[in-house]
Amino acid sequence: MPVHNADIAAVFGEIADRLEIEGANPFRVRACRNAARVVGELGRSVRTMIEQGARAEAMAAAAREQGLSYRAITDHSRRLALAHGLDAPRPSLDDAACQMAKAEGVLASIDSDAHSVPDFDDLHHGIGRARRGWLGRADVLNTLTLAALRPLFARTM
């Protein structure tokens, strides 16, 4: 018998109830309730997402092989209830905008928008644009080490 999102959400809800009764850490209880809500609101089945996860793992492995340290997997679909879809066009900085960002101390981010392993090769387009805008390593967010990122996160979160 197939398991549906509603079944998974119900299990998370039951776990949250049991944890609450046992006097568990309230953050654990809230995490389970949030998981129940998110799974219940997903626009596609968890099973499909797990099957697609195999492709995501292959892409992560390919990123590591290419020496990339950071990987982000996002869902741009309108179905994504959590973020209400991310289909809006994402801005790309032209050369002048890169220079203005640098002058204002704004860090740029370069990504390949990879949807498959060969798409990682598109990373050179963003790198070329950053170079034409005179951005150096210190001007690009995703070239920083974790140690350099932590103070930035601490200031913004």
mmCIF file with all atom_site columns, N, CA, C and O in Angstrom, residues 28-77:
data_model
loop_
_atom_site.group_PDB
_atom_site.id
_atom_site.type_symbol
_atom_site.label_atom_id
_atom_site.label_alt_id
_atom_site.label_comp_id
_atom_site.label_asym_id
_atom_site.label_entity_id
_atom_site.label_seq_id
_atom_site.pdbx_PDB_ins_code
_atom_site.Cartn_x
_atom_site.Cartn_y
_atom_site.Cartn_z
_atom_site.occupancy
_atom_site.B_iso_or_equiv
_atom_site.pdbx_formal_charge
_atom_site.auth_seq_id
_atom_site.auth_comp_id
_atom_site.auth_asym_id
_atom_site.auth_atom_id
_atom_site.pdbx_PDB_model_num
ATOM 1   N N  . ARG A 1 28 ? 12.106 20.434 19.738 1.00 0.00 ? 28 ARG A N  1
ATOM 2   C CA . ARG A 1 28 ? 11.895 19.153 19.041 1.00 0.00 ? 28 ARG A CA 1
ATOM 3   C C  . ARG A 1 28 ? 10.425 18.987 18.691 1.00 0.00 ? 28 ARG A C  1
ATOM 4   O O  . ARG A 1 28 ? 10.089 18.544 17.595 1.00 0.00 ? 28 ARG A O  1
ATOM 5   N N  . VAL A 1 29 ? 9.559  19.346 19.631 1.00 0.00 ? 29 VAL A N  1
ATOM 6   C CA . VAL A 1 29 ? 8.115  19.248 19.389 1.00 0.00 ? 29 VAL A CA 1
ATOM 7   C C  . VAL A 1 29 ? 7.743  20.150 18.212 1.00 0.00 ? 29 VAL A C  1
ATOM 8   O O  . VAL A 1 29 ? 7.038  19.725 17.284 1.00 0.00 ? 29 VAL A O  1
ATOM 9   N N  . ARG A 1 30 ? 8.218  21.389 18.247 1.00 0.00 ? 30 ARG A N  1
ATOM 10  C CA . ARG A 1 30 ? 7.907  22.337 17.176 1.00 0.00 ? 30 ARG A CA 1
ATOM 11  C C  . ARG A 1 30 ? 8.456  21.851 15.841 1.00 0.00 ? 30 ARG A C  1
ATOM 12  O O  . ARG A 1 30 ? 7.807  22.005 14.801 1.00 0.00 ? 30 ARG A O  1
ATOM 13  N N  . ALA A 1 31 ? 9.648  21.267 15.848 1.00 0.00 ? 31 ALA A N  1
ATOM 14  C CA . ALA A 1 31 ? 10.237 20.763 14.603 1.00 0.00 ? 31 ALA A CA 1
ATOM 15  C C  . ALA A 1 31 ? 9.346  19.682 13.990 1.00 0.00 ? 31 ALA A C  1
ATOM 16  O O  . ALA A 1 31 ? 9.126  19.670 12.768 1.00 0.00 ? 31 ALA A O  1
ATOM 17  N N  . CYS A 1 32 ? 8.823  18.800 14.819 1.00 0.00 ? 32 CYS A N  1
ATOM 18  C CA . CYS A 1 32 ? 7.937  17.742 14.303 1.00 0.00 ? 32 CYS A CA 1
ATOM 19  C C  . CYS A 1 32 ? 6.629  18.332 13.791 1.00 0.00 ? 32 CYS A C  1
ATOM 20  O O  . CYS A 1 32 ? 6.114  17.912 12.752 1.00 0.00 ? 32 CYS A O  1
ATOM 21  N N  . ARG A 1 33 ? 6.089  19.316 14.492 1.00 0.00 ? 33 ARG A N  1
ATOM 22  C CA . ARG A 1 33 ? 4.847  19.955 14.028 1.00 0.00 ? 33 ARG A CA 1
ATOM 23  C C  . ARG A 1 33 ? 5.091  20.696 12.706 1.00 0.00 ? 33 ARG A C  1
ATOM 24  O O  . ARG A 1 33 ? 4.250  20.653 11.804 1.00 0.00 ? 33 ARG A O  1
ATOM 25  N N  . ASN A 1 34 ? 6.219  21.350 12.607 1.00 0.00 ? 34 ASN A N  1
ATOM 26  C CA . ASN A 1 34 ? 6.556  22.035 11.350 1.00 0.00 ? 34 ASN A CA 1
ATOM 27  C C  . ASN A 1 34 ? 6.721  21.036 10.214 1.00 0.00 ? 34 ASN A C  1
ATOM 28  O O  . ASN A 1 34 ? 6.279  21.283 9.088  1.00 0.00 ? 34 ASN A O  1
ATOM 29  N N  . ALA A 1 35 ? 7.376  19.914 10.505 1.00 0.00 ? 35 ALA A N  1
ATOM 30  C CA . ALA A 1 35 ? 7.546  18.876 9.479  1.00 0.00 ? 35 ALA A CA 1
ATOM 31  C C  . ALA A 1 35 ? 6.187  18.364 9.021  1.00 0.00 ? 35 ALA A C  1
ATOM 32  O O  . ALA A 1 35 ? 5.955  18.179 7.819  1.00 0.00 ? 35 ALA A O  1
ATOM 33  N N  . ALA A 1 36 ? 5.273  18.151 9.962  1.00 0.00 ? 36 ALA A N  1
ATOM 34  C CA . ALA A 1 36 ? 3.930  17.685 9.611  1.00 0.00 ? 36 ALA A CA 1
ATOM 35  C C  . ALA A 1 36 ? 3.234  18.702 8.709  1.00 0.00 ? 36 ALA A C  1
ATOM 36  O O  . ALA A 1 36 ? 2.619  18.338 7.697  1.00 0.00 ? 36 ALA A O  1
ATOM 37  N N  . ARG A 1 37 ? 3.345  19.973 9.049  1.00 0.00 ? 37 ARG A N  1
ATOM 38  C CA . ARG A 1 37 ? 2.695  21.019 8.261  1.00 0.00 ? 37 ARG A CA 1
ATOM 39  C C  . ARG A 1 37 ? 3.292  21.101 6.862  1.00 0.00 ? 37 ARG A C  1
ATOM 40  O O  . ARG A 1 37 ? 2.567  21.129 5.868  1.00 0.00 ? 37 ARG A O  1
ATOM 41  N N  . VAL A 1 38 ? 4.627  21.108 6.788  1.00 0.00 ? 38 VAL A N  1
ATOM 42  C CA . VAL A 1 38 ? 5.292  21.252 5.485  1.00 0.00 ? 38 VAL A CA 1
ATOM 43  C C  . VAL A 1 38 ? 4.987  20.054 4.593  1.00 0.00 ? 38 VAL A C  1
ATOM 44  O O  . VAL A 1 38 ? 4.619  20.224 3.422  1.00 0.00 ? 38 VAL A O  1
ATOM 45  N N  . VAL A 1 39 ? 5.103  18.851 5.117  1.00 0.00 ? 39 VAL A N  1
ATOM 46  C CA . VAL A 1 39 ? 4.827  17.655 4.304  1.00 0.00 ? 39 VAL A CA 1
ATOM 47  C C  . VAL A 1 39 ? 3.367  17.656 3.856  1.00 0.00 ? 39 VAL A C  1
ATOM 48  O O  . VAL A 1 39 ? 3.057  17.321 2.716  1.00 0.00 ? 39 VAL A O  1
ATOM 49  N N  . GLY A 1 40 ? 2.480  18.054 4.743  1.00 0.00 ? 40 GLY A N  1
ATOM 50  C CA . GLY A 1 40 ? 1.065  18.099 4.401  1.00 0.00 ? 40 GLY A CA 1
ATOM 51  C C  . GLY A 1 40 ? 0.742  19.114 3.320  1.00 0.00 ? 40 GLY A C  1
ATOM 52  O O  . GLY A 1 40 ? -0.219 18.949 2.568  1.00 0.00 ? 40 GLY A O  1
ATOM 53  N N  . GLU A 1 41 ? 1.534  20.177 3.221  1.00 0.00 ? 41 GLU A N  1
ATOM 54  C CA . GLU A 1 41 ? 1.279  21.243 2.246  1.00 0.00 ? 41 GLU A CA 1
ATOM 55  C C  . GLU A 1 41 ? 2.050  21.075 0.939  1.00 0.00 ? 41 GLU A C  1
ATOM 56  O O  . GLU A 1 41 ? 1.858  21.866 0.023  1.00 0.00 ? 41 GLU A O  1
ATOM 57  N N  . LEU A 1 42 ? 2.911  20.083 0.865  1.00 0.00 ? 42 LEU A N  1
ATOM 58  C CA . LEU A 1 42 ? 3.701  19.904 -0.358 1.00 0.00 ? 42 LEU A CA 1
ATOM 59  C C  . LEU A 1 42 ? 2.792  19.657 -1.550 1.00 0.00 ? 42 LEU A C  1
ATOM 60  O O  . LEU A 1 42 ? 1.796  18.956 -1.446 1.00 0.00 ? 42 LEU A O  1
ATOM 61  N N  . GLY A 1 43 ? 3.157  20.198 -2.678 1.00 0.00 ? 43 GLY A N  1
ATOM 62  C CA . GLY A 1 43 ? 2.368  20.025 -3.886 1.00 0.00 ? 43 GLY A CA 1
ATOM 63  C C  . GLY A 1 43 ? 2.706  18.768 -4.664 1.00 0.00 ? 43 GLY A C  1
ATOM 64  O O  . GLY A 1 43 ? 2.097  18.491 -5.688 1.00 0.00 ? 43 GLY A O  1
ATOM 65  N N  . ARG A 1 44 ? 3.676  18.021 -4.212 1.00 0.00 ? 44 ARG A N  1
ATOM 66  C CA . ARG A 1 44 ? 4.026  16.756 -4.874 1.00 0.00 ? 44 ARG A CA 1
ATOM 67  C C  . ARG A 1 44 ? 4.388  15.735 -3.816 1.00 0.00 ? 44 ARG A C  1
ATOM 68  O O  . ARG A 1 44 ? 4.670  16.083 -2.668 1.00 0.00 ? 44 ARG A O  1
ATOM 69  N N  . SER A 1 45 ? 4.397  14.491 -4.212 1.00 0.00 ? 45 SER A N  1
ATOM 70  C CA . SER A 1 45 ? 4.587  13.431 -3.224 1.00 0.00 ? 45 SER A CA 1
ATOM 71  C C  . SER A 1 45 ? 6.028  13.358 -2.742 1.00 0.00 ? 45 SER A C  1
ATOM 72  O O  . SER A 1 45 ? 6.975  13.621 -3.494 1.00 0.00 ? 45 SER A O  1
ATOM 73  N N  . VAL A 1 46 ? 6.167  12.999 -1.485 1.00 0.00 ? 46 VAL A N  1
ATOM 74  C CA . VAL A 1 46 ? 7.502  12.813 -0.906 1.00 0.00 ? 46 VAL A CA 1
ATOM 75  C C  . VAL A 1 46 ? 8.221  11.699 -1.649 1.00 0.00 ? 46 VAL A C  1
ATOM 76  O O  . VAL A 1 46 ? 9.428  11.774 -1.888 1.00 0.00 ? 46 VAL A O  1
ATOM 77  N N  . ARG A 1 47 ? 7.484  10.688 -2.056 1.00 0.00 ? 47 ARG A N  1
ATOM 78  C CA . ARG A 1 47 ? 8.097  9.572  -2.793 1.00 0.00 ? 47 ARG A CA 1
ATOM 79  C C  . ARG A 1 47 ? 8.765  10.086 -4.070 1.00 0.00 ? 47 ARG A C  1
ATOM 80  O O  . ARG A 1 47 ? 9.906  9.725  -4.368 1.00 0.00 ? 47 ARG A O  1
ATOM 81  N N  . THR A 1 48 ? 8.084  10.941 -4.811 1.00 0.00 ? 48 THR A N  1
ATOM 82  C CA . THR A 1 48 ? 8.661  11.517 -6.028 1.00 0.00 ? 48 THR A CA 1
ATOM 83  C C  . THR A 1 48 ? 9.911  12.319 -5.693 1.00 0.00 ? 48 THR A C  1
ATOM 84  O O  . THR A 1 48 ? 10.921 12.239 -6.394 1.00 0.00 ? 48 THR A O  1
ATOM 85  N N  . MET A 1 49 ? 9.828  13.078 -4.606 1.00 0.00 ? 49 MET A N  1
ATOM 86  C CA . MET A 1 49 ? 10.980 13.893 -4.212 1.00 0.00 ? 49 MET A CA 1
ATOM 87  C C  . MET A 1 49 ? 12.174 13.015 -3.848 1.00 0.00 ? 49 MET A C  1
ATOM 88  O O  . MET A 1 49 ? 13.312 13.349 -4.170 1.00 0.00 ? 49 MET A O  1
ATOM 89  N N  . ILE A 1 50 ? 11.927 11.900 -3.181 1.00 0.00 ? 50 ILE A N  1
ATOM 90  C CA . ILE A 1 50 ? 13.012 10.981 -2.819 1.00 0.00 ? 50 ILE A CA 1
ATOM 91  C C  . ILE A 1 50 ? 13.624 10.382 -4.077 1.00 0.00 ? 50 ILE A C  1
ATOM 92  O O  . ILE A 1 50 ? 14.838 10.279 -4.205 1.00 0.00 ? 50 ILE A O  1
ATOM 93  N N  . GLU A 1 51 ? 12.768 10.008 -5.039 1.00 0.00 ? 51 GLU A N  1
ATOM 94  C CA . GLU A 1 51 ? 13.286 9.458  -6.290 1.00 0.00 ? 51 GLU A CA 1
ATOM 95  C C  . GLU A 1 51 ? 14.135 10.487 -7.028 1.00 0.00 ? 51 GLU A C  1
ATOM 96  O O  . GLU A 1 51 ? 15.167 10.171 -7.594 1.00 0.00 ? 51 GLU A O  1
ATOM 97  N N  . GLN A 1 52 ? 13.714 11.745 -6.990 1.00 0.00 ? 52 GLN A N  1
ATOM 98  C CA . GLN A 1 52 ? 14.496 12.794 -7.631 1.00 0.00 ? 52 GLN A CA 1
ATOM 99  C C  . GLN A 1 52 ? 15.754 13.100 -6.841 1.00 0.00 ? 52 GLN A C  1
ATOM 100 O O  . GLN A 1 52 ? 16.714 13.630 -7.389 1.00 0.00 ? 52 GLN A O  1
ATOM 101 N N  . GLY A 1 53 ? 15.756 12.758 -5.551 1.00 0.00 ? 53 GLY A N  1
ATOM 102 C CA . GLY A 1 53 ? 16.921 12.970 -4.708 1.00 0.00 ? 53 GLY A CA 1
ATOM 103 C C  . GLY A 1 53 ? 18.130 12.206 -5.200 1.00 0.00 ? 53 GLY A C  1
ATOM 104 O O  . GLY A 1 53 ? 19.266 12.632 -5.010 1.00 0.00 ? 53 GLY A O  1
ATOM 105 N N  . ALA A 1 54 ? 17.896 11.070 -5.850 1.00 0.00 ? 54 ALA A N  1
ATOM 106 C CA . ALA A 1 54 ? 19.016 10.301 -6.394 1.00 0.00 ? 54 ALA A CA 1
ATOM 107 C C  . ALA A 1 54 ? 19.747 11.155 -7.428 1.00 0.00 ? 54 ALA A C  1
ATOM 108 O O  . ALA A 1 54 ? 20.970 11.154 -7.496 1.00 0.00 ? 54 ALA A O  1
ATOM 109 N N  . ARG A 1 55 ? 18.991 11.902 -8.226 1.00 0.00 ? 55 ARG A N  1
ATOM 110 C CA . ARG A 1 55 ? 19.613 12.788 -9.213 1.00 0.00 ? 55 ARG A CA 1
ATOM 111 C C  . ARG A 1 55 ? 20.355 13.916 -8.498 1.00 0.00 ? 55 ARG A C  1
ATOM 112 O O  . ARG A 1 55 ? 21.439 14.315 -8.900 1.00 0.00 ? 55 ARG A O  1
ATOM 113 N N  . ALA A 1 56 ? 19.777 14.416 -7.417 1.00 0.00 ? 56 ALA A N  1
ATOM 114 C CA . ALA A 1 56 ? 20.422 15.486 -6.656 1.00 0.00 ? 56 ALA A CA 1
ATOM 115 C C  . ALA A 1 56 ? 21.730 14.993 -6.056 1.00 0.00 ? 56 ALA A C  1
ATOM 116 O O  . ALA A 1 56 ? 22.721 15.718 -6.026 1.00 0.00 ? 56 ALA A O  1
ATOM 117 N N  . GLU A 1 57 ? 21.743 13.749 -5.573 1.00 0.00 ? 57 GLU A N  1
ATOM 118 C CA . GLU A 1 57 ? 22.989 13.185 -5.024 1.00 0.00 ? 57 GLU A CA 1
ATOM 119 C C  . GLU A 1 57 ? 24.051 13.069 -6.109 1.00 0.00 ? 57 GLU A C  1
ATOM 120 O O  . GLU A 1 57 ? 25.219 13.343 -5.862 1.00 0.00 ? 57 GLU A O  1
ATOM 121 N N  . ALA A 1 58 ? 23.645 12.677 -7.309 1.00 0.00 ? 58 ALA A N  1
ATOM 122 C CA . ALA A 1 58 ? 24.602 12.580 -8.420 1.00 0.00 ? 58 ALA A CA 1
ATOM 123 C C  . ALA A 1 58 ? 25.164 13.959 -8.750 1.00 0.00 ? 58 ALA A C  1
ATOM 124 O O  . ALA A 1 58 ? 26.353 14.113 -9.029 1.00 0.00 ? 58 ALA A O  1
ATOM 125 N N  . MET A 1 59 ? 24.300 14.982 -8.709 1.00 0.00 ? 59 MET A N  1
ATOM 126 C CA . MET A 1 59 ? 24.759 16.340 -8.988 1.00 0.00 ? 59 MET A CA 1
ATOM 127 C C  . MET A 1 59 ? 25.706 16.822 -7.893 1.00 0.00 ? 59 MET A C  1
ATOM 128 O O  . MET A 1 59 ? 26.707 17.470 -8.180 1.00 0.00 ? 59 MET A O  1
ATOM 129 N N  . ALA A 1 60 ? 25.408 16.490 -6.633 1.00 0.00 ? 60 ALA A N  1
ATOM 130 C CA . ALA A 1 60 ? 26.299 16.885 -5.536 1.00 0.00 ? 60 ALA A CA 1
ATOM 131 C C  . ALA A 1 60 ? 27.660 16.210 -5.695 1.00 0.00 ? 60 ALA A C  1
ATOM 132 O O  . ALA A 1 60 ? 28.695 16.837 -5.485 1.00 0.00 ? 60 ALA A O  1
ATOM 133 N N  . ALA A 1 61 ? 27.661 14.935 -6.077 1.00 0.00 ? 61 ALA A N  1
ATOM 134 C CA . ALA A 1 61 ? 28.925 14.218 -6.292 1.00 0.00 ? 61 ALA A CA 1
ATOM 135 C C  . ALA A 1 61 ? 29.715 14.867 -7.428 1.00 0.00 ? 61 ALA A C  1
ATOM 136 O O  . ALA A 1 61 ? 30.930 15.048 -7.329 1.00 0.00 ? 61 ALA A O  1
ATOM 137 N N  . ALA A 1 62 ? 29.014 15.248 -8.506 1.00 0.00 ? 62 ALA A N  1
ATOM 138 C CA . ALA A 1 62 ? 29.691 15.895 -9.636 1.00 0.00 ? 62 ALA A CA 1
ATOM 139 C C  . ALA A 1 62 ? 30.261 17.244 -9.217 1.00 0.00 ? 62 ALA A C  1
ATOM 140 O O  . ALA A 1 62 ? 31.363 17.620 -9.636 1.00 0.00 ? 62 ALA A O  1
ATOM 141 N N  . ALA A 1 63 ? 29.538 17.968 -8.367 1.00 0.00 ? 63 ALA A N  1
ATOM 142 C CA . ALA A 1 63 ? 30.034 19.268 -7.884 1.00 0.00 ? 63 ALA A CA 1
ATOM 143 C C  . ALA A 1 63 ? 31.304 19.070 -7.075 1.00 0.00 ? 63 ALA A C  1
ATOM 144 O O  . ALA A 1 63 ? 32.276 19.820 -7.224 1.00 0.00 ? 63 ALA A O  1
ATOM 145 N N  . ARG A 1 64 ? 31.323 18.047 -6.207 1.00 0.00 ? 64 ARG A N  1
ATOM 146 C CA . ARG A 1 64 ? 32.533 17.759 -5.421 1.00 0.00 ? 64 ARG A CA 1
ATOM 147 C C  . ARG A 1 64 ? 33.695 17.402 -6.336 1.00 0.00 ? 64 ARG A C  1
ATOM 148 O O  . ARG A 1 64 ? 34.816 17.843 -6.125 1.00 0.00 ? 64 ARG A O  1
ATOM 149 N N  . GLU A 1 65 ? 33.432 16.589 -7.380 1.00 0.00 ? 65 GLU A N  1
ATOM 150 C CA . GLU A 1 65 ? 34.487 16.193 -8.310 1.00 0.00 ? 65 GLU A CA 1
ATOM 151 C C  . GLU A 1 65 ? 35.085 17.401 -9.033 1.00 0.00 ? 65 GLU A C  1
ATOM 152 O O  . GLU A 1 65 ? 36.256 17.394 -9.379 1.00 0.00 ? 65 GLU A O  1
ATOM 153 N N  . GLN A 1 66 ? 34.260 18.428 -9.251 1.00 0.00 ? 66 GLN A N  1
ATOM 154 C CA . GLN A 1 66 ? 34.745 19.634 -9.921 1.00 0.00 ? 66 GLN A CA 1
ATOM 155 C C  . GLN A 1 66 ? 35.396 20.609 -8.944 1.00 0.00 ? 66 GLN A C  1
ATOM 156 O O  . GLN A 1 66 ? 35.781 21.704 -9.313 1.00 0.00 ? 66 GLN A O  1
ATOM 157 N N  . GLY A 1 67 ? 35.481 20.206 -7.676 1.00 0.00 ? 67 GLY A N  1
ATOM 158 C CA . GLY A 1 67 ? 36.138 21.046 -6.680 1.00 0.00 ? 67 GLY A CA 1
ATOM 159 C C  . GLY A 1 67 ? 35.247 22.119 -6.084 1.00 0.00 ? 67 GLY A C  1
ATOM 160 O O  . GLY A 1 67 ? 35.733 23.025 -5.418 1.00 0.00 ? 67 GLY A O  1
ATOM 161 N N  . LEU A 1 68 ? 33.936 22.031 -6.325 1.00 0.00 ? 68 LEU A N  1
ATOM 162 C CA . LEU A 1 68 ? 33.018 23.021 -5.763 1.00 0.00 ? 68 LEU A CA 1
ATOM 163 C C  . LEU A 1 68 ? 32.737 22.670 -4.308 1.00 0.00 ? 68 LEU A C  1
ATOM 164 O O  . LEU A 1 68 ? 32.500 21.516 -3.973 1.00 0.00 ? 68 LEU A O  1
ATOM 165 N N  . SER A 1 69 ? 32.765 23.665 -3.449 1.00 0.00 ? 69 SER A N  1
ATOM 166 C CA . SER A 1 69 ? 32.573 23.438 -2.019 1.00 0.00 ? 69 SER A CA 1
ATOM 167 C C  . SER A 1 69 ? 31.145 23.648 -1.576 1.00 0.00 ? 69 SER A C  1
ATOM 168 O O  . SER A 1 69 ? 30.706 23.081 -0.592 1.00 0.00 ? 69 SER A O  1
ATOM 169 N N  . TYR A 1 70 ? 30.406 24.528 -2.256 1.00 0.00 ? 70 TYR A N  1
ATOM 170 C CA . TYR A 1 70 ? 29.045 24.857 -1.850 1.00 0.00 ? 70 TYR A CA 1
ATOM 171 C C  . TYR A 1 70 ? 28.057 24.292 -2.863 1.00 0.00 ? 70 TYR A C  1
ATOM 172 O O  . TYR A 1 70 ? 28.262 24.376 -4.062 1.00 0.00 ? 70 TYR A O  1
ATOM 173 N N  . ARG A 1 71 ? 26.971 23.773 -2.350 1.00 0.00 ? 71 ARG A N  1
ATOM 174 C CA . ARG A 1 71 ? 25.902 23.293 -3.205 1.00 0.00 ? 71 ARG A CA 1
ATOM 175 C C  . ARG A 1 71 ? 24.584 23.704 -2.569 1.00 0.00 ? 71 ARG A C  1
ATOM 176 O O  . ARG A 1 71 ? 24.418 23.615 -1.359 1.00 0.00 ? 71 ARG A O  1
ATOM 177 N N  . ALA A 1 72 ? 23.669 24.169 -3.380 1.00 0.00 ? 72 ALA A N  1
ATOM 178 C CA . ALA A 1 72 ? 22.335 24.508 -2.895 1.00 0.00 ? 72 ALA A CA 1
ATOM 179 C C  . ALA A 1 72 ? 21.331 23.873 -3.832 1.00 0.00 ? 72 ALA A C  1
ATOM 180 O O  . ALA A 1 72 ? 21.463 23.973 -5.052 1.00 0.00 ? 72 ALA A O  1
ATOM 181 N N  . ILE A 1 73 ? 20.385 23.182 -3.271 1.00 0.00 ? 73 ILE A N  1
ATOM 182 C CA . ILE A 1 73 ? 19.343 22.560 -4.077 1.00 0.00 ? 73 ILE A CA 1
ATOM 183 C C  . ILE A 1 73 ? 18.049 23.284 -3.737 1.00 0.00 ? 73 ILE A C  1
ATOM 184 O O  . ILE A 1 73 ? 17.648 23.347 -2.579 1.00 0.00 ? 73 ILE A O  1
ATOM 185 N N  . THR A 1 74 ? 17.416 23.848 -4.747 1.00 0.00 ? 74 THR A N  1
ATOM 186 C CA . THR A 1 74 ? 16.195 24.605 -4.529 1.00 0.00 ? 74 THR A CA 1
ATOM 187 C C  . THR A 1 74 ? 15.105 24.120 -5.456 1.00 0.00 ? 74 THR A C  1
ATOM 188 O O  . THR A 1 74 ? 15.374 23.480 -6.468 1.00 0.00 ? 74 THR A O  1
ATOM 189 N N  . ASP A 1 75 ? 13.883 24.426 -5.105 1.00 0.00 ? 75 ASP A N  1
ATOM 190 C CA . ASP A 1 75 ? 12.730 24.094 -5.930 1.00 0.00 ? 75 ASP A CA 1
ATOM 191 C C  . ASP A 1 75 ? 12.149 25.410 -6.417 1.00 0.00 ? 75 ASP A C  1
ATOM 192 O O  . ASP A 1 75 ? 11.718 26.235 -5.621 1.00 0.00 ? 75 ASP A O  1
ATOM 193 N N  . HIS A 1 76 ? 12.150 25.625 -7.734 1.00 0.00 ? 76 HIS A N  1
ATOM 194 C CA . HIS A 1 76 ? 11.657 26.866 -8.296 1.00 0.00 ? 76 HIS A CA 1
ATOM 195 C C  . HIS A 1 76 ? 10.200 26.766 -8.728 1.00 0.00 ? 76 HIS A C  1
ATOM 196 O O  . HIS A 1 76 ? 9.662  27.703 -9.280 1.00 0.00 ? 76 HIS A O  1
ATOM 197 N N  . SER A 1 77 ? 9.566  25.629 -8.509 1.00 0.00 ? 77 SER A N  1
ATOM 198 C CA . SER A 1 77 ? 8.232  25.417 -9.055 1.00 0.00 ? 77 SER A CA 1
ATOM 199 C C  . SER A 1 77 ? 7.171  26.214 -8.312 1.00 0.00 ? 77 SER A C  1
ATOM 200 O O  . SER A 1 77 ? 7.301  26.523 -7.139 1.00 0.00 ? 77 SER A O  1
#
